[in-house]
Amino acid sequence: MASIDDPFPYRHLLAIEGMKPWEIGFLLDEAAQWVDVGRRARKHDDRLAGLTQINAFFENSTRTLLSFEIAGKRLGADVVNLSAGASSLKKGETLLDTALTLNAMRPDVIVIRHEASGAVGLIAEKVDCPVLNAGDGRHEHPTQALLDALTIRRRKGRLEGLVVAICGDILHSRVARSNFHLLAAMGAEVRAVAPPTLMPAGVAALGAVPFTDMEAGIAGADVVMMLRLQLERMDGAYVPSTREYFRTFGLTVERLRAAKPDCLVMHPGPMNRGVEIDSAVADDIQRSAISEQVEMGVAVRMACLDVLTRGRREEGR
Amino acid sequence: MRPLLIRGARLVDGDGERAGDLLIVERRIAALGTVDAGGAEVIEAAGKVLAPGIIDTAFRVDKAATIAGGITGVLLMPDQSPVLDEPALVERAERLGKPQLWVHPLAAATRGLRGSELAELALLREAGAVAVATGRAAIEDANVMLRLLRYAAGLGLVVVSHGENVALTAGAAATEGEAAMRLGLPAAPAVAEAIQIARDLRLAALAGARLHVACVTTAEGVALLRAARAAGQDVSAATTPDYLLLNEGAVTGYRSFARLSPPLRSERDRLALREGVADGTVAMLVSRHDPRSAEEKRLPFADAAPGAAGAATLLPLALALVRDGVLDLPGLMRALSATAAARFGVPGGRLGVGEPADLLLFDPDAPWRIEADALPGKAGNTPFDGLPVQGRVLLTIKGGEVQR
C-alpha cells in the first residue's frame, strides 16, 4: 500500500495526464541517477533480481522493446519478451484472455504496447502486478515523454519557461500527447506545429498553442521536437506528398534559424531523413539530442521499473 | 375475456390529462371517465399515470426489456441477421413479439443494406413493413438515395434515414473534440450529421418523399430540420435520451458503454437538441435498443461495438425532460407514442374509446437507481449505470392483458 508521503503513489504507469509536477520531478530525479550506472563498464544493479518482467508488445517496435529489455536486465530482472501481432490478439475476448494468461504466469511487472488507445488500461484492470504503458494507440507513451524531459533538463538545466515546439503528425501521435501533458505541467510553453490535416481538434485543451506554419511555430523555440511522419499516411489523404511535406514542414538548417541559436533538436525515432528532418540537422552533434534521447530512455525505464516494483520488493522481504 | 377497469388514474395522452377510470372490453378501450365497475376486474391506479403504451424504435426484439419499459409497439430496424430485405423475413419479424408486443418491421431500403440495389419495397410493404429504412448507415450514393426516395414516395412509404456521412465517419469512434483528442480516439467531425441530413432533405424535397431522420444528435442537424419543416417539407425526426442527457465527456476513461452510433456530441449540441425536442422539431423519443454482449463491449474503445440497451430505461430517462421543463407530461407521451403511431400508421398512441388497450401505468415520482446488471432483457450495457432516476413502470398492458 502506498503511504501518504509516497512520492509516487500509483500502482501503474499508464499516462502522464493527471500526474502532479512533483511526481514527474521525482521520476526524473530517479532516472537521472541511472544515467551514470549506464555509463559504467559494469552496469548491473540487481535490485530486481528474482522478479519477472514481461514485455508484451502487441504492436511492432524495435527500439522501445530493446530499451525496456536492457533496462530490466540491468536491474537483474528475468525479462521475457512477447511479441504478438496485434491482428491475431486484438479482437474478442482474446485481449482480456491474454491479460489473464499473462497474469497467471505471476509476473512482477508487465510492460505493454498496443495499437488501440486505452487497451493497456483495460489489461491493467485484470492483472495483479504493476503495468507500464509502452504506448497505446494514439493515447499516451509516458516513458517517451519522461525521457524527452530528462534529455531537455540535462541539456538546458530546467523545463520551466522553455519554449518547446512539437512538430509533425500530432493527430496520430501518442508521443505528442504525453509530451503536451508533461511539459505543460512542468511550466514550459508548448506549441503544436502541424499541417491542418494532422492537427487534432481541441489540442489547446492540453495546454499547447497550435501553429500550422512551421516558421512561426518554431520561432524563438528552445527545443524543436520532430515527430515521425508515418509514411503509410502519405497516400495523399493527409498531405499530398513527402516532397511537399518536407518543403513545408521538414526541419532544415535554414528553417531552424527561426529558432533560438542554441535550440535543441529532438526526435523519438526512427527518423525519416528527408521527410520530416534533414540529415544535416539530425547529425549536428551541437544541436541534435537524438542519440542522447535513446540513452535517457534506458535510464527512465530503469527508474520506472524500480519505482513501480518497490512495493512488491518490500513484500518479498 | 373479462372486462378490466383501471380506477382512479391520471389519464394522460398526447391531447392532455384528466383524472378518471378506464374500462377495457375485448382488447379495446370501452369507456373513460367515471366508469361503473360492473363485473369487471379492477386495478386501483391510486393516482398513478395511465398512458398509451410506448411505441419505440429498436435494433433488437427484446421482449423482457420492452415489457419492463412500458413499450407495446416496436419499430424494428432492418439490420437483423438476416437483413429484412425479403418478404418472408418481414412476415417472420412481425410475428416475433406477439401477443405481448407488436413488432412493426421497417423494410431494408436496399438489398442486404449494401446501399446499391433497391429492395422489393412494394412486396415488403405487403408483407407488413410499415416504412423503409437505411439501417445503421446512410446510403452513400446520392443517386441510389434519390431513386429510393422517389420509389418510396410512389408507395407512400416514409423513408427512415441514418444521418451520418459515411466517408466522414469511416473508422471513427467518437466526435471530434477535446474528449476524443485527450483519449487519442479516431474521431469524425459533428458536421458529418448536418451534411447527410442536408443532402437527404434536398433529395427528399426533389422526390416529394416523406423523410424521417432516425436519430438526430447535433445543433446543426436540428437547425436544418427546423428550417425544412418551416418550409413545409414532410419531415420528422427522433432522438434518444442518451443525446439529451449525456455529452462527449461520458466516454472518459474509455467507457465503451458510452460508445454509440452516432457518437455522443458536445454540450452545445446537447442543449440545442433539447430545444429541438421542446419546440417539436424532434418530435419522437426512442431507445434504439441495441444490447451488446460483454464480449462486444469489453474491448478497447475503438474496437467495441457501438450501441446500448435502452428499452427498459427509456421512460425514466425521458421523464427528466418533464422535470427540466423541456416538455409537459402530455407532450412527453406524444413524443413517446402518439407521434410515432401517426407517422408510421400503426395502432395506438391515444386514450380514446375504440382505441386498442395498449397501455402503460407508471409512477412518475418513484425513485430508483439504474443498475446495469439488474436490467431485464438481454444485456445490461447502458451508459447510465449507477444513475439515480425518477419514474417507474408499474404495469404494461398489451391488447387488454397485463404483461409480466
XYZ file of C-alpha atoms in Angstrom:
721
model
C 0.000 0.000 0.000
C 1.158 3.490 -0.816
C 1.746 5.662 2.204
C 0.681 9.272 2.325
C 4.200 10.562 1.739
C 4.921 8.115 -1.070
C 6.428 10.264 -3.829
C 4.881 8.019 -6.472
C 1.532 6.763 -5.205
C 0.413 4.909 -8.342
C 0.146 1.207 -8.934
C 0.678 1.500 -12.676
C 2.258 3.957 -15.063
C -0.416 4.359 -17.732
C -0.369 8.043 -18.598
C 1.236 11.370 -17.870
C -2.160 13.093 -17.818
C -3.152 13.708 -14.235
C 0.347 13.426 -12.775
C 1.485 16.214 -10.478
C 4.632 18.226 -11.259
C 6.421 16.854 -8.185
C 5.572 13.289 -9.184
C 7.053 13.883 -12.618
C 10.060 15.570 -10.999
C 10.551 12.595 -8.703
C 10.651 10.149 -11.640
C 13.105 12.401 -13.485
C 15.359 12.599 -10.409
C 15.260 8.835 -10.041
C 16.105 8.405 -13.724
C 18.990 10.870 -13.531
C 20.724 8.542 -11.052
C 20.632 5.680 -13.529
C 22.387 7.601 -16.282
C 25.772 7.178 -14.598
C 25.200 3.479 -13.988
C 24.618 3.055 -17.702
C 27.975 4.625 -18.462
C 29.960 2.297 -16.220
C 31.642 -0.816 -17.542
C 29.695 -2.911 -15.084
C 26.122 -1.770 -15.491
C 24.308 -4.128 -13.153
C 22.329 -3.229 -10.112
C 20.459 -6.344 -9.136
C 17.622 -4.852 -7.135
C 15.037 -6.590 -9.335
C 16.790 -9.969 -9.018
C 14.258 -12.762 -8.825
C 11.485 -10.645 -10.293
C 9.860 -11.445 -13.626
C 9.296 -8.689 -16.155
C 7.135 -9.436 -19.189
C 7.381 -7.117 -22.178
C 4.140 -7.757 -24.053
C 4.272 -5.909 -27.355
C 1.130 -6.275 -29.430
C 2.403 -3.758 -31.934
C 5.724 -3.772 -33.710
C 8.541 -1.965 -32.004
C 12.266 -2.378 -32.016
C 13.812 0.400 -30.021
C 11.269 0.670 -27.233
C 11.245 -3.081 -26.703
C 15.045 -3.186 -26.688
C 15.183 -0.267 -24.285
C 12.819 -1.940 -21.800
C 14.659 -5.229 -22.153
C 18.020 -3.656 -21.396
C 16.544 -1.654 -18.519
C 15.079 -4.776 -16.943
C 18.233 -6.796 -17.405
C 20.451 -4.113 -15.912
C 18.240 -4.258 -12.838
C 18.603 -8.017 -12.684
C 15.032 -8.968 -13.567
C 14.165 -12.063 -15.542
C 12.948 -10.431 -18.734
C 10.625 -12.207 -21.136
C 9.523 -10.690 -24.418
C 6.202 -11.465 -26.036
C 5.862 -10.035 -29.498
C 2.418 -10.847 -30.799
C 0.985 -9.243 -33.893
C -1.946 -7.165 -32.791
C -4.062 -8.617 -35.567
C -4.118 -12.060 -34.026
C -4.728 -10.924 -30.468
C -6.764 -7.779 -30.751
C -10.319 -8.955 -31.158
C -12.905 -10.525 -28.930
C -12.069 -11.874 -25.551
C -8.563 -12.625 -26.666
C -7.149 -9.383 -25.323
C -8.531 -9.957 -21.839
C -7.766 -13.656 -22.085
C -4.205 -12.727 -22.881
C -4.143 -10.474 -19.842
C -5.369 -13.335 -17.661
C -2.821 -15.676 -19.190
C -0.002 -13.238 -18.572
C -1.248 -12.735 -15.037
C -1.250 -16.474 -14.395
C 2.479 -16.532 -15.090
C 2.788 -14.415 -11.931
C 4.931 -11.640 -13.354
C 6.080 -8.802 -11.115
C 5.759 -6.125 -13.751
C 4.288 -6.074 -17.245
C 5.285 -3.626 -19.969
C 2.646 -3.340 -22.677
C 2.412 -1.763 -26.070
C -0.845 -1.980 -28.014
C -2.185 -0.342 -31.138
C -5.554 0.569 -29.567
C -5.985 3.640 -27.382
C -7.000 2.545 -23.893
C -6.026 -1.107 -24.364
C -3.191 -1.003 -21.824
C -5.514 0.420 -19.170
C -8.028 -2.327 -19.905
C -5.386 -5.016 -19.363
C -4.127 -3.279 -16.215
C -7.557 -3.762 -14.630
C -7.172 -7.525 -14.984
C -3.712 -8.188 -13.616
C -2.261 -8.242 -10.124
C 1.070 -6.570 -10.833
C 2.157 -3.100 -11.952
C 1.628 -2.307 -15.635
C 3.792 0.088 -17.595
C 2.336 1.659 -20.720
C 4.852 1.464 -23.560
C 2.444 3.161 -25.956
C -1.279 2.638 -26.518
C -2.687 3.735 -29.856
C -2.813 7.478 -30.184
C -3.258 7.923 -26.459
C -0.033 8.086 -24.421
C 3.583 6.988 -24.307
C 4.598 8.143 -20.832
C 8.198 6.875 -20.710
C 8.919 8.620 -24.006
C 7.750 11.934 -22.537
C 9.853 11.323 -19.426
C 12.963 10.536 -21.420
C 12.398 13.612 -23.559
C 12.031 15.721 -20.429
C 15.158 14.220 -18.874
C 17.105 14.963 -22.046
C 15.913 18.565 -22.099
C 16.565 19.036 -18.390
C 20.129 17.782 -18.665
C 20.880 19.984 -21.670
C 19.013 23.113 -20.578
C 19.108 22.735 -16.824
C 15.342 23.222 -16.495
C 11.950 22.718 -18.108
C 10.087 25.694 -16.727
C 9.838 28.671 -19.067
C 11.309 26.904 -22.092
C 9.574 27.202 -25.456
C 9.106 23.704 -26.900
C 7.690 23.208 -30.398
C 6.394 19.724 -31.187
C 6.124 19.388 -34.937
C 4.603 16.962 -37.403
C 1.881 14.332 -37.228
C 0.313 15.440 -33.943
C -3.033 13.809 -34.776
C -1.758 10.242 -34.623
C 0.973 10.781 -32.041
C 0.884 9.379 -28.504
C 4.352 10.871 -28.016
C 2.949 14.350 -28.616
C 0.043 13.859 -26.210
C 2.254 12.652 -23.366
C 4.709 15.458 -24.001
C 1.983 18.123 -24.007
C 0.770 16.932 -20.612
C 4.229 16.695 -19.132
C 5.716 19.908 -20.468
C 2.618 21.972 -19.661
C 2.606 20.562 -16.121
C 6.266 21.464 -15.708
C 5.737 25.064 -16.806
C 7.111 25.013 -20.342
C 5.453 26.933 -23.177
C 4.327 24.218 -25.556
C 3.465 24.595 -29.227
C 1.826 22.117 -31.571
C 3.038 22.604 -35.142
C 1.343 20.583 -37.878
C -0.469 20.821 -41.179
C -4.201 21.344 -40.501
C -4.954 17.766 -41.562
C -2.645 16.367 -38.876
C -3.697 18.739 -36.083
C -6.282 17.247 -33.717
C -9.315 19.360 -32.856
C -9.139 20.744 -29.338
C -5.366 20.436 -28.887
C -5.313 23.730 -26.958
C -7.048 21.915 -24.105
C -3.758 20.115 -23.463
C -2.000 23.416 -22.964
C -0.471 23.543 -26.449
C -0.683 26.550 -28.757
C -1.444 25.347 -32.285
C 0.535 26.565 -35.320
C 0.029 25.498 -38.912
C 3.025 27.478 -40.147
C 6.364 25.841 -39.406
C 8.458 29.038 -39.272
C 6.032 30.749 -36.939
C 5.731 27.620 -34.832
C 9.446 27.225 -34.167
C 10.252 30.945 -33.930
C 12.267 31.556 -30.789
C 11.985 27.940 -29.644
C 14.418 26.449 -27.133
C 13.532 22.937 -28.251
C 12.177 21.640 -31.555
C 10.829 18.140 -31.242
C 10.116 16.484 -34.575
C 7.646 13.616 -34.905
C 7.879 10.736 -37.302
C 5.578 11.043 -40.291
C 4.054 7.652 -40.772
C 4.710 7.050 -44.405
C 1.624 4.876 -44.773
C -0.362 8.064 -44.240
C 1.355 9.751 -47.162
C -1.085 8.475 -49.750
C -2.486 11.907 -50.447
C -5.117 11.592 -47.756
C -3.426 13.755 -45.136
C -0.656 15.501 -47.052
C -0.147 15.440 -50.806
C 3.396 14.020 -50.927
C 6.583 13.539 -48.930
C 8.209 16.065 -51.220
C 5.648 18.714 -50.388
C 5.709 17.813 -46.703
C 9.454 18.203 -46.494
C 9.203 21.549 -48.265
C 6.611 22.910 -45.849
C 7.260 21.064 -42.576
C 10.665 19.444 -42.867
C 13.301 20.635 -40.419
C 16.237 22.027 -42.385
C 19.254 24.057 -41.356
C 17.716 27.167 -42.943
C 14.382 26.724 -41.272
C 15.970 26.079 -37.900
C 17.356 29.611 -37.967
C 13.935 30.792 -36.850
C 14.509 29.034 -33.527
C 16.977 30.134 -30.847
C 20.669 29.723 -31.794
C 21.173 27.108 -29.091
C 17.952 25.306 -29.944
C 17.865 21.609 -29.106
C 16.606 19.260 -31.838
C 14.850 16.094 -30.805
C 13.146 13.142 -32.494
C 11.629 9.997 -30.916
C 12.826 7.907 -33.828
C 13.001 6.137 -36.099
C 13.612 9.109 -38.380
C 12.566 9.548 -41.981
C 15.507 11.535 -43.232
C 14.484 13.920 -45.958
C 10.821 13.694 -44.942
C 10.452 15.355 -41.568
C 14.114 16.090 -40.881
C 17.173 16.842 -42.942
C 20.300 14.776 -42.248
C 22.339 17.927 -41.746
C 20.152 18.766 -38.753
C 19.782 15.246 -37.412
C 23.543 14.703 -37.387
C 24.508 18.090 -35.963
C 26.028 16.993 -32.659
C 25.850 20.530 -31.294
C 22.101 20.687 -31.507
C 20.745 17.214 -32.073
C 19.943 15.294 -28.888
C 18.542 12.294 -30.714
C 21.164 9.764 -29.582
C 21.017 11.121 -26.062
C 17.269 10.540 -26.039
C 17.890 6.859 -26.666
C 20.390 6.718 -23.792
C 17.978 8.548 -21.455
C 15.309 6.068 -22.483
C 17.106 3.228 -20.732
C 17.644 5.310 -17.588
C 13.995 6.404 -17.458
C 12.768 2.844 -17.914
C 15.102 1.581 -15.197
C 13.710 4.241 -12.889
C 10.098 3.391 -13.705
C 10.661 -0.358 -13.278
C 12.415 0.282 -9.979
C 9.770 2.655 -8.602
C 6.796 0.520 -9.657
C 8.199 -2.683 -8.150
C 9.291 -1.177 -4.818
C 6.102 -2.223 -3.082
C 6.450 -5.817 -4.255
C 10.065 -5.976 -3.223
C 9.127 -4.750 0.237
C 6.551 -7.546 0.443
C 9.165 -10.093 -0.601
C 11.473 -9.282 2.287
C -62.239 -12.311 -21.665
C -63.334 -10.468 -18.540
C -63.514 -6.634 -18.757
C -60.768 -4.791 -16.893
C -61.261 -1.491 -15.100
C -58.359 0.714 -14.086
C -59.694 3.022 -11.455
C -58.556 6.391 -10.196
C -55.715 7.160 -12.588
C -54.235 10.292 -14.059
C -55.215 9.660 -17.676
C -52.514 11.232 -19.825
C -52.079 11.121 -23.563
C -50.785 13.499 -26.189
C -54.011 15.524 -26.038
C -53.919 16.265 -22.325
C -54.546 14.997 -18.839
C -57.592 14.290 -16.676
C -58.402 12.166 -13.673
C -60.626 9.139 -14.040
C -61.141 5.460 -14.783
C -60.547 3.453 -17.933
C -62.539 0.378 -18.934
C -61.190 -2.289 -21.254
C -63.535 -4.644 -23.059
C -62.421 -7.112 -25.719
C -58.885 -5.691 -26.032
C -60.100 -2.163 -26.642
C -60.778 0.929 -24.590
C -64.532 0.877 -23.967
C -65.038 3.851 -21.641
C -63.161 6.681 -19.986
C -64.032 8.999 -17.126
C -66.178 7.848 -14.266
C -66.998 4.233 -15.025
C -69.140 1.737 -13.107
C -67.093 -1.374 -12.377
C -69.947 -3.764 -13.142
C -68.466 -7.238 -13.380
C -65.026 -6.035 -14.400
C -61.783 -6.967 -12.762
C -60.478 -3.819 -11.051
C -56.962 -2.438 -10.774
C -56.637 0.500 -8.396
C -54.315 3.051 -10.002
C -54.243 5.227 -6.896
C -53.426 8.407 -8.784
C -50.636 6.991 -10.889
C -50.339 7.878 -14.581
C -52.149 5.763 -17.173
C -50.928 6.493 -20.684
C -50.811 4.877 -24.131
C -48.134 2.211 -24.429
C -44.821 3.472 -25.777
C -44.050 2.934 -29.466
C -40.285 2.613 -29.706
C -37.592 2.121 -32.314
C -35.144 -0.730 -31.687
C -32.474 -2.807 -33.354
C -33.406 -5.957 -31.449
C -36.613 -7.599 -30.279
C -36.017 -7.911 -26.557
C -39.362 -8.770 -25.046
C -38.406 -8.661 -21.387
C -36.785 -5.249 -21.691
C -39.637 -3.761 -23.695
C -42.366 -5.005 -21.359
C -40.403 -3.698 -18.388
C -40.123 -0.374 -20.187
C -43.848 0.045 -20.893
C -43.330 -0.448 -24.612
C -46.179 -2.077 -26.529
C -45.030 -1.480 -30.101
C -41.591 -1.665 -31.648
C -40.498 -0.253 -34.975
C -37.820 -2.802 -35.756
C -34.801 -1.594 -37.711
C -33.964 -3.778 -40.708
C -30.387 -4.512 -39.583
C -31.193 -8.010 -38.439
C -29.460 -11.234 -39.166
C -30.512 -11.840 -41.883
C -31.342 -8.324 -43.065
C -35.069 -7.612 -43.522
C -34.923 -7.437 -47.293
C -37.194 -10.392 -48.106
C -40.985 -10.529 -47.605
C -40.784 -13.785 -45.653
C -38.286 -12.264 -43.225
C -40.549 -9.251 -42.680
C -43.512 -11.534 -42.015
C -41.479 -13.523 -39.536
C -40.223 -10.397 -37.760
C -43.768 -9.128 -37.396
C -44.777 -12.274 -35.518
C -41.754 -12.230 -33.208
C -43.209 -10.430 -30.220
C -46.866 -11.372 -30.290
C -49.037 -11.351 -28.319
C -47.174 -9.364 -25.625
C -45.597 -6.958 -28.035
C -46.271 -5.865 -31.578
C -43.299 -5.617 -33.824
C -43.615 -3.309 -36.827
C -40.734 -4.148 -39.151
C -39.018 -1.486 -41.234
C -38.019 -2.805 -44.625
C -34.383 -2.669 -45.679
C -34.044 0.119 -48.232
C -31.506 -1.773 -50.290
C -30.666 -5.433 -50.708
C -28.543 -6.553 -47.802
C -28.443 -2.876 -46.756
C -25.463 -2.621 -49.061
C -26.637 0.692 -50.471
C -26.612 -0.237 -54.135
C -29.789 -2.028 -55.301
C -33.299 -1.215 -54.114
C -35.040 -3.914 -52.141
C -38.510 -5.104 -53.234
C -40.266 -2.348 -51.350
C -43.789 -2.996 -52.600
C -43.588 -6.674 -51.690
C -42.028 -5.841 -48.338
C -44.870 -3.433 -47.624
C -47.398 -6.147 -48.467
C -45.560 -8.428 -46.058
C -46.085 -5.935 -43.246
C -43.286 -3.378 -43.355
C -44.585 -0.017 -42.117
C -41.731 2.051 -43.553
C -38.376 1.664 -45.212
C -35.044 2.301 -43.500
C -31.385 2.569 -44.406
C -30.390 0.963 -41.097
C -27.240 1.736 -39.144
C -25.601 3.559 -42.017
C -26.640 6.143 -44.574
C -26.796 5.373 -48.270
C -23.581 6.799 -49.596
C -24.542 7.006 -53.262
C -26.759 10.078 -53.721
C -28.243 8.647 -56.882
C -29.367 5.457 -55.150
C -30.830 7.580 -52.344
C -32.752 9.722 -54.822
C -34.194 6.657 -56.525
C -35.106 5.166 -53.174
C -36.898 8.349 -52.129
C -38.789 8.551 -55.424
C -39.770 4.913 -55.366
C -40.851 5.023 -51.722
C -42.836 8.198 -52.364
C -44.748 6.336 -55.030
C -45.669 3.710 -52.467
C -46.476 6.286 -49.787
C -43.753 4.862 -47.537
C -41.777 7.021 -45.124
C -38.011 6.664 -45.631
C -36.080 6.397 -42.354
C -32.511 7.542 -42.942
C -29.355 7.422 -40.866
C -27.972 10.926 -40.588
C -24.233 10.448 -40.788
C -21.993 10.868 -43.806
C -20.291 7.546 -44.477
C -16.980 8.895 -45.771
C -16.501 11.317 -42.902
C -17.305 8.773 -40.209
C -15.320 5.844 -41.613
C -13.165 4.396 -38.859
C -14.295 6.954 -36.282
C -15.331 6.005 -32.749
C -16.092 9.438 -31.312
C -16.950 13.021 -32.150
C -14.012 15.244 -32.999
C -13.274 17.422 -29.990
C -11.481 17.615 -26.704
C -12.652 14.297 -25.259
C -11.639 12.281 -28.327
C -8.370 14.177 -28.583
C -7.414 13.526 -24.961
C -8.140 9.828 -25.301
C -6.498 9.547 -28.691
C -9.624 8.128 -30.289
C -10.239 8.173 -34.031
C -12.935 10.811 -34.436
C -15.218 12.355 -37.035
C -16.441 15.951 -37.062
C -20.017 16.521 -35.886
C -20.787 18.167 -39.206
C -20.931 14.658 -40.683
C -24.542 14.668 -39.479
C -25.536 18.018 -40.961
C -24.004 17.126 -44.308
C -26.018 13.932 -44.526
C -29.279 15.450 -43.281
C -28.903 18.391 -45.668
C -28.374 16.059 -48.610
C -31.273 13.811 -47.683
C -33.600 16.786 -47.126
C -32.781 18.177 -50.547
C -33.240 14.833 -52.248
C -36.491 14.172 -50.384
C -37.811 17.576 -51.439
C -36.924 16.794 -55.043
C -38.576 13.392 -54.833
C -41.616 14.616 -52.914
C -40.819 11.921 -50.365
C -41.621 11.636 -46.690
C -38.382 11.546 -44.714
C -37.730 10.552 -41.111
C -34.265 11.085 -39.654
C -33.746 8.078 -37.386
C -31.633 9.836 -34.782
C -30.670 13.489 -34.782
C -27.914 14.493 -32.370
C -26.399 17.862 -33.317
C -27.321 21.547 -33.205
C -26.831 21.887 -36.935
C -28.933 18.825 -37.658
C -31.774 20.256 -35.587
C -31.471 23.629 -37.342
C -31.709 22.003 -40.776
C -34.787 20.027 -39.778
C -36.410 23.083 -38.246
C -35.897 25.068 -41.441
C -37.224 22.257 -43.620
C -40.341 21.890 -41.503
C -40.898 25.641 -41.544
C -40.728 25.469 -45.342
C -43.488 22.887 -45.297
C -41.459 19.776 -46.032
C -42.895 16.460 -44.782
C -40.043 15.503 -42.491
C -39.796 14.114 -38.964
C -37.010 13.097 -36.619
C -36.297 11.144 -33.471
C -33.588 11.115 -30.865
C -32.738 9.115 -27.737
C -32.295 10.140 -24.094
C -28.562 9.407 -24.453
C -28.004 12.505 -26.557
C -30.304 14.640 -24.380
C -28.668 13.691 -21.090
C -25.031 12.927 -21.935
C -22.272 14.654 -23.845
C -18.948 13.505 -25.279
C -17.368 13.624 -21.816
C -19.149 10.363 -20.976
C -16.511 8.403 -22.910
C -13.771 9.475 -20.491
C -11.871 6.510 -19.152
C -12.637 4.607 -22.367
C -16.125 3.722 -21.125
C -17.202 1.616 -24.070
C -20.802 1.501 -22.770
C -20.934 5.123 -23.939
C -19.778 4.155 -27.425
C -22.869 4.899 -29.510
C -23.671 5.452 -33.159
C -23.893 8.378 -33.763
C -21.280 9.136 -31.089
C -22.074 11.392 -28.134
C -21.757 15.066 -29.008
C -20.681 18.350 -27.435
C -22.572 20.125 -24.676
C -23.648 22.774 -27.171
C -25.208 20.083 -29.352
C -26.929 18.531 -26.361
C -28.542 21.814 -25.360
C -29.652 22.565 -28.930
C -31.167 19.103 -29.167
C -33.233 19.766 -26.052
C -34.537 22.939 -27.708
C -35.395 20.882 -30.763
C -37.394 18.484 -28.597
C -39.095 21.368 -26.787
C -40.286 23.063 -29.979
C -41.345 19.837 -31.694
C -38.647 19.788 -34.374
C -37.555 16.452 -32.915
C -40.963 15.012 -32.148
C -40.123 11.393 -31.294
C -38.179 9.956 -28.369
C -36.980 6.390 -28.872
C -34.500 3.983 -27.307
C -32.830 2.441 -30.387
C -32.419 -0.515 -28.020
C -29.277 -2.317 -29.157
C -27.982 -4.502 -26.343
C -24.453 -5.771 -26.781
C -22.742 -8.629 -25.052
C -19.857 -8.147 -22.660
C -17.624 -9.700 -25.306
C -18.582 -6.945 -27.726
C -18.106 -4.177 -25.153
C -15.126 -5.291 -23.066
C -12.682 -4.216 -25.720
C -10.502 -1.200 -26.381
C -12.958 1.645 -27.049
C -12.462 1.886 -30.797
C -12.888 -1.881 -31.191
C -16.016 -2.104 -29.037
C -19.370 -2.399 -30.794
C -21.464 0.778 -30.752
C -24.927 0.632 -29.190
C -26.600 0.377 -25.819
C -29.564 -1.196 -24.131
C -32.264 1.431 -23.695
C -35.780 -0.004 -23.741
C -36.129 -0.538 -20.001
C -34.792 2.925 -19.139
C -36.475 4.982 -21.874
C -39.368 6.286 -19.753
C -37.488 7.193 -16.554
C -34.761 8.953 -18.556
C -37.319 10.760 -20.716
C -39.194 11.896 -17.593
C -36.147 14.017 -16.736
C -37.261 16.241 -19.621
C -40.562 16.889 -17.835
C -38.826 17.772 -14.581
C -36.452 20.070 -16.502
C -39.382 21.821 -18.180
C -38.445 20.748 -21.705
C -41.806 19.011 -22.196
C -45.014 18.715 -20.200
C -46.360 15.249 -19.461
C -48.830 15.149 -22.376
C -46.051 16.388 -24.635
C -43.812 13.575 -23.434
C -46.480 10.968 -24.124
C -46.866 12.426 -27.602
C -43.123 12.074 -28.167
C -43.081 8.516 -26.845
C -46.185 7.221 -28.522
C -48.693 9.307 -30.479
C -46.258 10.859 -32.956
C -44.779 7.501 -33.947
C -48.251 5.963 -34.305
C -49.385 8.777 -36.581
C -46.180 8.954 -38.590
C -45.923 5.244 -39.306
C -49.628 4.428 -39.341
C -49.521 1.913 -36.534
C -52.283 1.450 -33.943
C -52.135 3.074 -30.536
C -50.905 6.360 -29.213
C -54.215 7.694 -27.845
C -56.541 7.133 -24.935
C -59.878 7.088 -26.751
C -62.920 4.848 -26.906
C -62.327 2.189 -29.523
C -58.547 2.510 -29.408
C -56.536 -0.659 -28.710
C -55.958 -1.251 -24.999
C -52.176 -0.892 -25.240
C -51.404 0.946 -22.058
C -48.765 1.896 -19.574
C -49.304 2.602 -15.887
C -46.426 4.360 -14.191
C -45.446 6.280 -11.101
C -43.665 9.401 -12.367
C -42.096 10.108 -8.989
C -40.824 6.714 -7.820
C -37.071 6.926 -7.258
C -34.712 4.109 -8.187
C -31.205 3.596 -9.422
C -30.287 2.182 -12.826
C -28.106 -0.843 -12.295
C -26.834 -2.383 -15.481
C -26.672 -5.892 -14.035
C -30.225 -5.735 -12.766
C -31.860 -4.602 -16.008
C -34.238 -7.105 -17.579
C -33.629 -8.493 -21.031
C -30.564 -9.411 -22.995
C -27.760 -7.200 -21.834
C -27.014 -4.628 -19.250
C -24.839 -2.316 -21.247
C -26.142 1.148 -20.507
C -24.144 4.366 -20.258
C -26.424 5.274 -17.332
C -25.247 2.545 -14.962
C -25.469 3.805 -11.387
C -27.627 6.835 -12.223
C -30.459 7.647 -9.790
C -33.689 8.262 -11.725
C -37.324 9.000 -11.005
C -40.241 7.258 -12.663
C -41.096 3.612 -12.683
C -43.286 1.463 -14.909
C -45.882 -0.338 -12.788
C -47.847 -2.191 -15.470
C -47.685 -2.730 -19.191
C -50.973 -3.721 -20.780
C -50.991 -5.075 -24.326
C -54.292 -5.886 -26.016
C -56.102 -5.541 -22.711
C -53.893 -8.030 -20.906
C -51.450 -7.191 -18.186
C -47.963 -8.286 -19.263
C -45.412 -9.679 -16.862
